[in-house]
Coordinates of C-alpha atoms in Angstrom, one line a residue:
S39 CA 51.8 -14.4 13.4
G40 CA 49.3 -16.9 14.9
G41 CA 48.4 -14.7 17.9
T42 CA 47.6 -11.7 15.6
E43 CA 45.4 -13.8 13.3
T44 CA 43.5 -15.2 16.3
S45 CA 42.9 -11.7 17.6
V46 CA 41.7 -10.5 14.2
F47 CA 39.3 -13.5 13.9
L48 CA 37.8 -12.9 17.4
N49 CA 37.3 -9.2 16.7
T50 CA 35.2 -10.0 13.6
L51 CA 32.7 -12.1 15.6
T52 CA 29.5 -10.3 16.5
P53 CA 27.3 -10.8 19.7
K54 CA 24.7 -12.6 17.5
F55 CA 27.2 -15.3 16.8
Y56 CA 27.8 -15.9 20.5
V57 CA 24.0 -16.1 21.1
A58 CA 23.6 -18.6 18.3
L59 CA 26.6 -20.6 19.4
T60 CA 25.5 -20.9 23.1
G61 CA 21.8 -21.4 22.1
T62 CA 22.7 -24.2 19.7
S63 CA 25.0 -25.9 22.3
S64 CA 22.2 -25.7 24.9
L65 CA 19.7 -27.2 22.5
I66 CA 22.0 -30.1 21.5
S67 CA 23.0 -30.9 25.0
G68 CA 19.3 -30.7 26.1
L69 CA 18.3 -33.2 23.4
I70 CA 21.1 -35.5 24.4
L71 CA 20.0 -35.2 28.1
I72 CA 16.3 -36.1 27.2
F73 CA 17.5 -39.2 25.1
E74 CA 19.8 -40.3 27.9
W75 CA 17.1 -40.0 30.5
W76 CA 14.6 -41.9 28.4
Y77 CA 17.1 -44.7 27.6
F78 CA 18.1 -45.0 31.3
R79 CA 14.4 -45.3 32.4
K80 CA 13.7 -47.9 29.7
Y81 CA 16.9 -50.0 29.8
G82 CA 18.5 -49.1 33.2
T83 CA 21.8 -47.9 31.7
S84 CA 23.4 -45.0 30.0
F85 CA 23.4 -45.2 26.2
I86 CA 26.7 -43.3 25.9
E87 CA 28.3 -45.5 28.5
Q88 CA 27.0 -48.7 26.9
V89 CA 28.3 -47.6 23.4
S90 CA 31.6 -46.7 25.0
V91 CA 32.0 -50.1 26.7
S92 CA 30.6 -52.2 23.9
H93 CA 32.2 -50.6 20.9
L94 CA 34.9 -48.0 21.7
R95 CA 36.8 -50.0 24.4
P96 CA 37.5 -53.0 22.0
L97 CA 38.7 -50.5 19.3
L98 CA 41.1 -48.9 21.8
G99 CA 42.4 -52.3 22.9
G100 CA 40.6 -52.4 26.3
V101 CA 39.7 -55.7 27.9
E102 CA 36.3 -56.2 29.5
S103 CA 36.4 -57.1 33.1
S104 CA 34.7 -60.2 34.3
S105 CA 31.4 -59.3 35.7
T106 CA 31.3 -62.4 37.8
T107 CA 34.5 -61.6 39.5
G108 CA 33.8 -57.9 39.9
L109 CA 30.3 -58.0 41.1
F110 CA 30.1 -61.2 43.0
S111 CA 33.5 -61.4 44.8
S112 CA 33.5 -61.6 48.6
V113 CA 35.0 -58.9 50.8
N114 CA 38.4 -60.6 51.1
G115 CA 38.7 -60.7 47.3
E116 CA 37.9 -64.4 46.8
A117 CA 35.1 -65.4 44.3
E118 CA 31.9 -66.6 45.9
P119 CA 31.1 -70.3 45.0
R120 CA 27.8 -69.5 43.4
P121 CA 25.7 -71.0 40.6
S122 CA 26.3 -68.4 38.0
V123 CA 24.3 -70.2 35.3
S124 CA 21.2 -70.7 37.3
E125 CA 21.2 -67.3 39.1
C126 CA 19.1 -65.7 36.2
K127 CA 17.3 -68.9 35.2
V128 CA 13.7 -68.3 34.3
W129 CA 11.2 -70.6 35.9
R130 CA 7.6 -71.4 35.1
N131 CA 5.2 -69.6 37.3
P132 CA 3.5 -72.3 39.4
L133 CA 0.3 -70.3 39.7
N134 CA 0.2 -68.8 36.2
L135 CA -3.2 -67.7 35.0
F136 CA -5.3 -68.9 32.1
R137 CA -4.9 -67.0 28.9
G138 CA -8.4 -67.2 27.7
A139 CA -10.3 -66.9 30.9
E140 CA -8.0 -64.4 32.7
Y141 CA -5.3 -62.7 30.6
S142 CA -7.6 -62.2 27.6
R143 CA -10.3 -60.6 29.8
Y144 CA -7.7 -58.1 31.0
T145 CA -6.9 -57.2 27.4
W146 CA -10.6 -56.8 26.5
V147 CA -11.1 -54.4 29.4
T148 CA -7.9 -52.3 29.4
G149 CA -6.6 -52.8 25.8
K150 CA -3.2 -53.6 27.2
E151 CA -1.3 -56.8 26.6
P152 CA -0.3 -58.4 30.0
L153 CA 2.1 -60.9 28.5
T154 CA 5.3 -60.1 26.6
Y155 CA 6.3 -62.0 23.4
Y156 CA 9.3 -63.3 25.2
D157 CA 7.2 -64.8 28.0
M158 CA 4.8 -66.4 25.6
N159 CA 7.6 -67.8 23.5
L160 CA 9.1 -69.4 26.6
S161 CA 5.6 -71.0 27.2
A162 CA 5.5 -72.3 23.7
Q163 CA 8.9 -73.9 24.2
D164 CA 7.8 -75.4 27.5
H165 CA 4.7 -77.0 25.8
Q166 CA 6.7 -78.4 22.9
T167 CA 9.2 -80.0 25.3
F168 CA 6.7 -81.0 27.9
F169 CA 4.1 -82.5 25.6
T170 CA 6.0 -83.8 22.5
G171 CA 9.3 -85.1 23.8
D172 CA 11.8 -85.9 21.1
T173 CA 12.1 -82.8 19.0
Q174 CA 14.0 -84.4 16.1
Q175 CA 11.3 -87.1 15.7
I176 CA 8.5 -84.6 15.9
K177 CA 10.1 -82.4 13.2
A178 CA 10.5 -85.3 10.9
E179 CA 6.8 -86.2 11.2
D180 CA 5.7 -82.6 11.1
T181 CA 2.8 -83.2 13.5
V182 CA -0.1 -80.8 13.9
M183 CA 0.3 -79.9 17.5
Q184 CA 4.0 -79.2 17.2
K185 CA 3.1 -76.5 14.7
A186 CA 0.3 -75.3 16.9
W187 CA 2.6 -74.6 19.8
R188 CA 4.9 -72.6 17.5
E189 CA 2.1 -70.4 16.1
R190 CA 2.3 -66.8 17.3
N191 CA -1.3 -66.0 16.5
P192 CA -3.8 -67.3 19.1
Q193 CA -6.5 -68.0 16.6
A194 CA -4.0 -70.0 14.5
R195 CA -3.1 -72.1 17.5
I196 CA -6.8 -72.8 18.2
R197 CA -7.5 -73.8 14.6
A198 CA -4.5 -76.2 14.7
A199 CA -5.9 -77.7 17.9
Y200 CA -9.3 -78.3 16.3
Q201 CA -7.5 -79.8 13.3
A202 CA -5.7 -82.3 15.5
I203 CA -8.9 -83.3 17.2
E204 CA -10.6 -83.9 13.8
M205 CA -7.6 -86.0 12.7
N206 CA -7.8 -88.0 15.9
H207 CA -11.5 -88.8 15.2
E208 CA -10.7 -89.9 11.7
L209 CA -8.0 -92.3 12.9
H210 CA -9.8 -93.5 15.9
A211 CA -10.7 -96.8 14.2
H212 CA -7.1 -97.6 13.3
S213 CA -4.6 -99.3 15.5
G214 CA -0.8 -99.0 16.0
K215 CA 1.5 -96.1 16.4
S216 CA -0.5 -93.6 14.4
Q217 CA -3.4 -93.9 16.7
I218 CA -1.2 -93.4 19.7
K219 CA 0.5 -90.3 18.2
F220 CA -2.8 -88.6 17.3
I221 CA -4.4 -89.4 20.7
I222 CA -1.4 -87.7 22.3
Q223 CA -2.1 -84.8 20.0
C224 CA -5.8 -84.9 20.9
A225 CA -5.1 -84.6 24.7
A226 CA -2.7 -81.7 24.0
A227 CA -5.2 -80.1 21.7
Y228 CA -7.8 -80.0 24.5
V229 CA -5.2 -78.6 26.8
L230 CA -4.5 -75.8 24.3
L231 CA -8.2 -75.1 24.0
A232 CA -8.7 -75.0 27.7
E233 CA -5.8 -72.6 28.1
E234 CA -6.6 -70.2 25.3
E235 CA -10.1 -70.6 23.9
A236 CA -12.1 -71.1 27.1
T237 CA -13.3 -67.7 28.4
T238 CA -14.4 -68.9 31.8
I239 CA -12.8 -71.2 34.4
T240 CA -15.8 -73.5 34.2
E241 CA -15.3 -74.0 30.5
A242 CA -11.6 -74.5 31.0
E243 CA -12.3 -77.2 33.6
R244 CA -14.6 -79.0 31.2
L245 CA -12.0 -79.1 28.5
F246 CA -9.2 -80.2 30.9
K247 CA -11.5 -83.1 31.9
Q248 CA -11.9 -84.0 28.3
A249 CA -8.1 -83.9 27.9
L250 CA -7.8 -86.2 30.9
R251 CA -10.2 -88.7 29.3
S252 CA -8.2 -88.6 26.1
G253 CA -5.0 -89.3 28.0
K254 CA -6.5 -92.3 29.8
R255 CA -7.8 -93.7 26.5
E256 CA -4.3 -93.5 25.2
Q257 CA -2.9 -95.5 28.1
R258 CA -5.3 -98.3 27.3
V259 CA -4.3 -98.6 23.7
Q260 CA -0.5 -98.3 24.0
D261 CA 1.8 -101.1 24.9
P262 CA 4.0 -100.0 27.8
V263 CA 6.6 -102.6 27.1
T264 CA 7.3 -101.7 23.4
S265 CA 6.4 -98.1 23.5
L266 CA 8.0 -96.4 26.6
R267 CA 8.3 -92.9 25.1
P268 CA 4.6 -92.4 24.8
L269 CA 4.2 -93.4 28.4
T270 CA 6.6 -90.6 29.4
L271 CA 4.5 -88.2 27.3
N272 CA 1.4 -89.4 29.1
I273 CA 2.9 -88.7 32.5
N274 CA 3.8 -85.2 31.5
L275 CA 0.4 -84.5 30.2
L276 CA -1.3 -86.2 33.1
V277 CA 0.6 -84.1 35.7
Y278 CA -0.1 -80.9 33.8
I279 CA -3.8 -81.6 33.3
K280 CA -4.4 -82.7 36.9
R281 CA -2.6 -79.7 38.3
R282 CA -4.6 -77.3 36.1
L283 CA -7.8 -79.1 37.2
A284 CA -6.8 -78.6 40.8
M285 CA -6.2 -74.9 40.1
C286 CA -9.6 -74.7 38.4
A287 CA -11.2 -76.1 41.6
R288 CA -9.3 -73.6 43.7
K289 CA -10.5 -70.7 41.5
L290 CA -14.1 -72.0 41.6
G291 CA -14.1 -72.0 45.4
R292 CA -13.8 -75.8 45.9
I293 CA -10.6 -75.4 47.9
K294 CA -10.7 -78.6 49.9
E295 CA -11.1 -80.6 46.7
A296 CA -8.2 -78.6 45.2
V297 CA -6.0 -79.4 48.3
K298 CA -6.8 -83.1 48.0
M299 CA -6.0 -83.2 44.3
M300 CA -2.7 -81.4 44.9
R301 CA -1.7 -83.8 47.7
D302 CA -2.6 -86.8 45.6
L303 CA -0.5 -85.4 42.7
M304 CA 2.5 -84.9 44.9
K305 CA 2.1 -88.4 46.4
E306 CA 1.7 -90.0 43.0
F307 CA 4.7 -88.2 41.4
P308 CA 7.1 -87.4 44.2
L309 CA 10.1 -87.0 41.8
L310 CA 8.5 -84.0 40.0
G311 CA 9.5 -81.5 42.7
M312 CA 10.8 -79.1 40.1
L313 CA 7.2 -78.3 39.1
N314 CA 6.7 -76.6 42.5
I315 CA 3.3 -78.0 43.1
H316 CA 3.8 -77.4 46.8
E317 CA 3.5 -73.7 46.1
N318 CA 0.0 -74.2 44.8
L319 CA -0.7 -76.3 47.9
L320 CA 0.6 -73.6 50.2
E321 CA -1.6 -70.9 48.7
A322 CA -4.7 -73.1 48.9
L323 CA -4.0 -74.1 52.5
L324 CA -3.5 -70.4 53.4
E325 CA -6.9 -69.7 51.9
L326 CA -8.4 -72.4 54.2
Q327 CA -6.4 -70.8 57.1
A328 CA -5.0 -74.3 57.8
Y329 CA -1.8 -72.8 59.3
A330 CA -0.7 -76.1 60.9
D331 CA -0.8 -77.8 57.6
V332 CA 1.1 -74.9 56.0
Q333 CA 3.8 -75.3 58.6
A334 CA 4.0 -79.0 57.9
V335 CA 4.5 -78.3 54.2
L336 CA 7.1 -75.7 55.0
A337 CA 9.0 -78.1 57.3
K338 CA 9.4 -80.4 54.3
Y339 CA 10.3 -77.9 51.6
D340 CA 12.0 -75.0 53.5
D341 CA 15.2 -77.0 53.7
I342 CA 18.7 -75.7 53.3
S343 CA 19.5 -78.2 50.5
L344 CA 16.4 -77.2 48.4
P345 CA 16.1 -74.1 46.2
K346 CA 14.2 -71.3 47.8
S347 CA 11.4 -69.1 46.4
A348 CA 9.6 -66.0 47.5
T349 CA 6.6 -68.2 48.4
I350 CA 8.7 -70.3 50.8
C351 CA 10.5 -67.4 52.5
Y352 CA 7.5 -65.1 52.8
T353 CA 5.0 -67.8 53.9
S354 CA 7.5 -68.7 56.7
A355 CA 7.7 -65.1 57.6
L356 CA 3.9 -64.7 57.6
L357 CA 3.4 -67.6 60.0
K358 CA 5.9 -66.2 62.5
A359 CA 4.6 -62.7 62.1
R360 CA 1.0 -63.9 62.6
A361 CA 1.9 -65.3 66.0
V362 CA 3.0 -61.8 67.4
S363 CA 1.7 -59.2 65.0
E364 CA -1.7 -58.7 66.6
K365 CA -0.2 -57.3 69.8
F366 CA 2.9 -55.8 68.3
S367 CA 3.6 -52.1 68.9
P368 CA 6.8 -50.4 67.7
E369 CA 6.7 -48.0 70.7
A370 CA 6.4 -50.8 73.2
A371 CA 9.1 -52.8 71.5
S372 CA 11.5 -49.9 71.6
R373 CA 10.9 -49.5 75.3
R374 CA 11.1 -53.1 76.5
G375 CA 13.0 -54.7 73.6
L376 CA 11.8 -57.6 71.4
S377 CA 10.6 -60.8 72.8
T378 CA 11.9 -64.1 71.5
A379 CA 8.9 -64.7 69.3
E380 CA 9.1 -61.1 67.9
M381 CA 12.8 -61.5 67.2
N382 CA 12.1 -64.7 65.3
A383 CA 9.4 -62.9 63.3
V384 CA 11.7 -60.0 62.5
E385 CA 14.5 -62.4 61.5
A386 CA 12.1 -64.3 59.2
I387 CA 11.1 -61.0 57.6
H388 CA 14.7 -60.0 57.1
R389 CA 15.5 -63.4 55.6
A390 CA 12.5 -63.1 53.1
V391 CA 13.4 -59.5 52.2
E392 CA 17.0 -60.5 51.5
F393 CA 15.9 -63.3 49.2
N394 CA 13.5 -61.0 47.3
P395 CA 13.6 -57.3 48.3
H396 CA 10.8 -56.3 45.8
V397 CA 7.9 -58.1 47.5
P398 CA 7.3 -55.6 50.4
K399 CA 6.6 -52.8 47.9
Y400 CA 3.6 -54.8 46.6
L401 CA 2.4 -56.2 49.9
L402 CA 2.5 -52.7 51.4
E403 CA 0.9 -51.3 48.2
M404 CA 3.7 -48.9 47.5
K405 CA 3.6 -50.1 43.9
S406 CA 0.5 -51.1 42.0
L407 CA 0.0 -54.8 41.1
I408 CA -0.3 -56.2 37.6
L409 CA -1.2 -59.6 36.3
P410 CA 1.7 -62.0 37.0
P411 CA 3.7 -63.3 34.0
E412 CA 3.8 -67.0 32.9
H413 CA 7.5 -67.1 33.8
I414 CA 9.3 -65.6 36.8
L415 CA 12.9 -64.9 37.7
K416 CA 13.6 -65.9 41.3
R417 CA 14.6 -63.0 43.5
G418 CA 13.4 -60.6 40.7
D419 CA 10.5 -58.2 40.3
S420 CA 8.6 -60.8 38.2
E421 CA 8.6 -63.2 41.2
A422 CA 7.5 -60.4 43.5
V423 CA 4.5 -59.6 41.3
A424 CA 3.5 -63.2 41.1
Y425 CA 3.8 -63.8 44.8
A426 CA 2.0 -60.6 45.9
F427 CA -0.8 -61.1 43.4
F428 CA -1.9 -64.3 45.1
H429 CA -0.7 -63.8 48.7
L430 CA -1.6 -60.2 49.5
Q431 CA -5.0 -61.3 50.7
H432 CA -3.4 -63.8 53.1
W433 CA -1.2 -61.0 54.7
K434 CA -4.2 -58.7 55.0
R435 CA -6.1 -61.5 56.7
A436 CA -3.4 -61.9 59.5
E437 CA -4.1 -58.8 61.7
G438 CA -1.1 -56.7 62.2
A439 CA 1.2 -58.7 59.9
L440 CA 1.5 -55.9 57.3
N441 CA 2.2 -53.4 60.1
L442 CA 5.1 -55.6 61.4
L443 CA 6.4 -55.9 57.9
H444 CA 6.2 -52.1 57.4
C445 CA 8.2 -51.5 60.6
T446 CA 10.9 -54.0 60.0
W447 CA 11.5 -54.8 56.3
E448 CA 13.9 -51.9 55.6
G449 CA 16.2 -53.0 58.4
T450 CA 17.3 -55.8 56.1
F451 CA 19.4 -53.3 54.1
R452 CA 21.5 -52.4 57.1
I453 CA 22.6 -56.0 57.4
I454 CA 23.6 -56.2 53.7
P455 CA 25.0 -52.8 52.8
Y456 CA 26.6 -54.2 49.6
P457 CA 24.1 -56.8 48.3
L458 CA 25.8 -57.3 44.9
E459 CA 29.0 -58.2 46.6
K460 CA 28.1 -60.2 49.7
G461 CA 24.9 -61.6 51.1
H462 CA 24.0 -62.5 54.7
L463 CA 21.9 -65.7 54.5
F464 CA 21.9 -66.1 50.7
Y465 CA 24.2 -65.6 47.8
P466 CA 24.9 -62.0 46.7
Y467 CA 21.9 -60.5 44.9
P468 CA 22.3 -61.3 41.1
G469 CA 23.0 -58.2 39.0
C470 CA 21.2 -59.6 36.0
T471 CA 17.6 -59.6 37.3
E472 CA 16.6 -56.2 36.0
T473 CA 17.4 -57.1 32.4
A474 CA 15.5 -60.4 32.6
D475 CA 12.5 -58.8 34.4
R476 CA 12.2 -56.2 31.6
E477 CA 11.8 -59.0 29.1
L478 CA 9.2 -60.8 31.2
L479 CA 7.1 -57.9 32.4
P480 CA 5.0 -55.6 30.1
T481 CA 6.2 -52.2 29.1
F482 CA 3.5 -50.3 31.0
H483 CA 4.9 -51.7 34.3
E484 CA 7.7 -49.9 36.0
V485 CA 10.2 -52.6 36.9
S486 CA 11.4 -52.5 40.5
V487 CA 15.2 -52.2 40.6
Y488 CA 17.4 -53.4 43.5
P489 CA 19.8 -52.0 44.7
K490 CA 18.6 -48.6 43.6
K491 CA 20.9 -47.3 40.8
E492 CA 22.7 -44.0 41.0
L493 CA 22.2 -41.8 37.9
P494 CA 24.9 -42.5 35.3
F495 CA 27.8 -40.0 35.0
F496 CA 26.8 -39.0 31.4
I497 CA 23.3 -38.0 32.5
L498 CA 24.7 -35.8 35.2
F499 CA 27.3 -34.4 32.8
T500 CA 24.8 -33.6 30.0
A501 CA 22.5 -32.0 32.6
G502 CA 25.3 -29.8 33.8
L503 CA 26.4 -29.0 30.2
C504 CA 22.8 -28.2 29.2
S505 CA 22.3 -25.9 32.2
F506 CA 25.6 -24.1 31.7
T507 CA 25.1 -23.5 28.0
A508 CA 21.5 -22.3 28.6
M509 CA 22.8 -19.8 31.2
L510 CA 25.4 -18.6 28.8
A511 CA 22.9 -18.2 26.0
M512 CA 20.6 -16.2 28.3
L513 CA 23.4 -13.9 29.5
T514 CA 24.6 -13.4 26.0
H515 CA 21.1 -12.5 24.8
Q516 CA 20.6 -10.0 27.7
F517 CA 24.1 -8.5 27.8
P518 CA 25.6 -9.0 24.3
E519 CA 28.4 -6.4 24.6
L520 CA 29.6 -7.4 28.0
M521 CA 29.5 -11.1 27.1
G522 CA 31.3 -10.4 23.8
V523 CA 34.2 -8.7 25.7
F524 CA 34.3 -11.6 28.2
V525 CA 34.4 -14.3 25.5
K526 CA 37.0 -12.4 23.5
A527 CA 39.2 -12.1 26.6
F528 CA 38.6 -15.8 27.4
F529 CA 39.6 -17.0 23.9
S530 CA 42.5 -14.6 23.7
T531 CA 43.9 -16.0 26.9
L532 CA 43.2 -19.5 25.7
F533 CA 44.9 -19.0 22.3
T534 CA 47.9 -17.0 23.6
P535 CA 50.0 -20.2 24.3
L536 CA 49.1 -21.5 20.9
G537 CA 50.1 -18.3 19.2
F538 CA 53.3 -18.2 21.1
F539 CA 54.0 -21.8 20.1
A540 CA 53.3 -20.9 16.4
D541 CA 55.6 -17.9 16.5
K542 CA 58.4 -20.1 17.9
M543 CA 57.9 -22.7 15.2
E544 CA 58.1 -20.0 12.5
S545 CA 61.4 -18.8 13.9
F546 CA 62.9 -22.3 14.1
M547 CA 61.7 -23.7 10.8
P548 CA 63.0 -22.3 7.5
S549 CA 60.5 -20.4 5.3
S550 CA 60.8 -22.9 2.5
F551 CA 59.4 -25.6 4.9
W552 CA 56.2 -23.7 5.5
H553 CA 55.9 -22.9 1.8
Q554 CA 56.1 -26.6 1.0
L555 CA 53.7 -27.4 3.8
T556 CA 51.0 -25.0 2.6
R557 CA 51.3 -26.4 -1.0
I558 CA 50.6 -29.9 0.4

């Protein structure tokens, strides 16, 4: 019978078999645990869970739930009217550094690459769109600078820029559209050299000025009536070059000159607000400690109808904190309560933290700063790094501001206990920021995750399984006879119902049926 055969099989097993069985199980579950933990730290999710959802659920006929409805619905079950497309849109960093003069120096000193390929590829696409315009036309003509922006190797980009400059010199005596096209390339070529070949800010400034002269020469030779597209290209180049020149002046200590250049640029091109030049202006004004001017800029751009940024929210909080932080004391505030000005400052901090909860970790130096990426994700860790990199000094300069931030920022999370589902002053926090930030930030940086994720079930399960099998292996090794008796009793109890079921099946079915079944 089935029960007898099971008993005979169990009696033939030796204690060494049980030691090998439990030891192997512990080893396998331990390896799975290590891999799961590594995958979770790197990608923020469980590998087993991801495979189950992505591959097994469709095979089993399951239907994926809508993440938008599940994560971003309001408390009463209705979907929040939120811009789902733009919530994880990547923006150009308004204060991005210079590759040759700043990012490359970091690589020379540390041997680490501060920019990811994804980030640099986005910059290449920006430059192609910003400086060349009609992609179909450029591809047809196969111009030199279009190829230069696509080059992955920095030295190849620089060589292509010099080639464009040489071609411009050769065609300088000609007239017509060819001259216009190559002068455009020449200005863009100087921009590329200023960004990537110049090893100092002074050298970058000289090349940007050369690019500006090339752009002005193009404006003289073109016909604005018959050639409107080149005029558009010139505006894009002109704005970019003047902005970078203003940033060069700011980095070289000529801050008042930089402020004037930024104000003139904003006045000359008021419709280019999406470039966020006002964020460059705010940082320069804070360096001058011109707080009244900062407040005037905020009054214009911190509007409910305009998109927010960490710079807007935290600068507003800084100004309000600065007014009360010097005399602020948590003990005194707990005794007498908060004054109106202190309450305004705390509410401004809560508003800023709700918009981007990662920033205080860098301002309070709970996490180490890295060089900011060339692109940022609003409300994400990349934006927090970019903001804190330039504005930490301004918070330190305002006496007591960081202390007030330290005492009050965590109170924000009591106001929004479920940030992925419902916000207080802003839309619910987007759940896609972690994935995008991992693409934008280098691998040596530990991405800040909000809200803090619980360990996935499969990590806890494999940890428990590994611990349990390791304990069984140790007990079996120390007490082989006793554990052998225990295991035999356990399996005998487990297989008794199966043996009983097999005996019943034998009594019900004719012997010829089992004979035919065994032959099959």
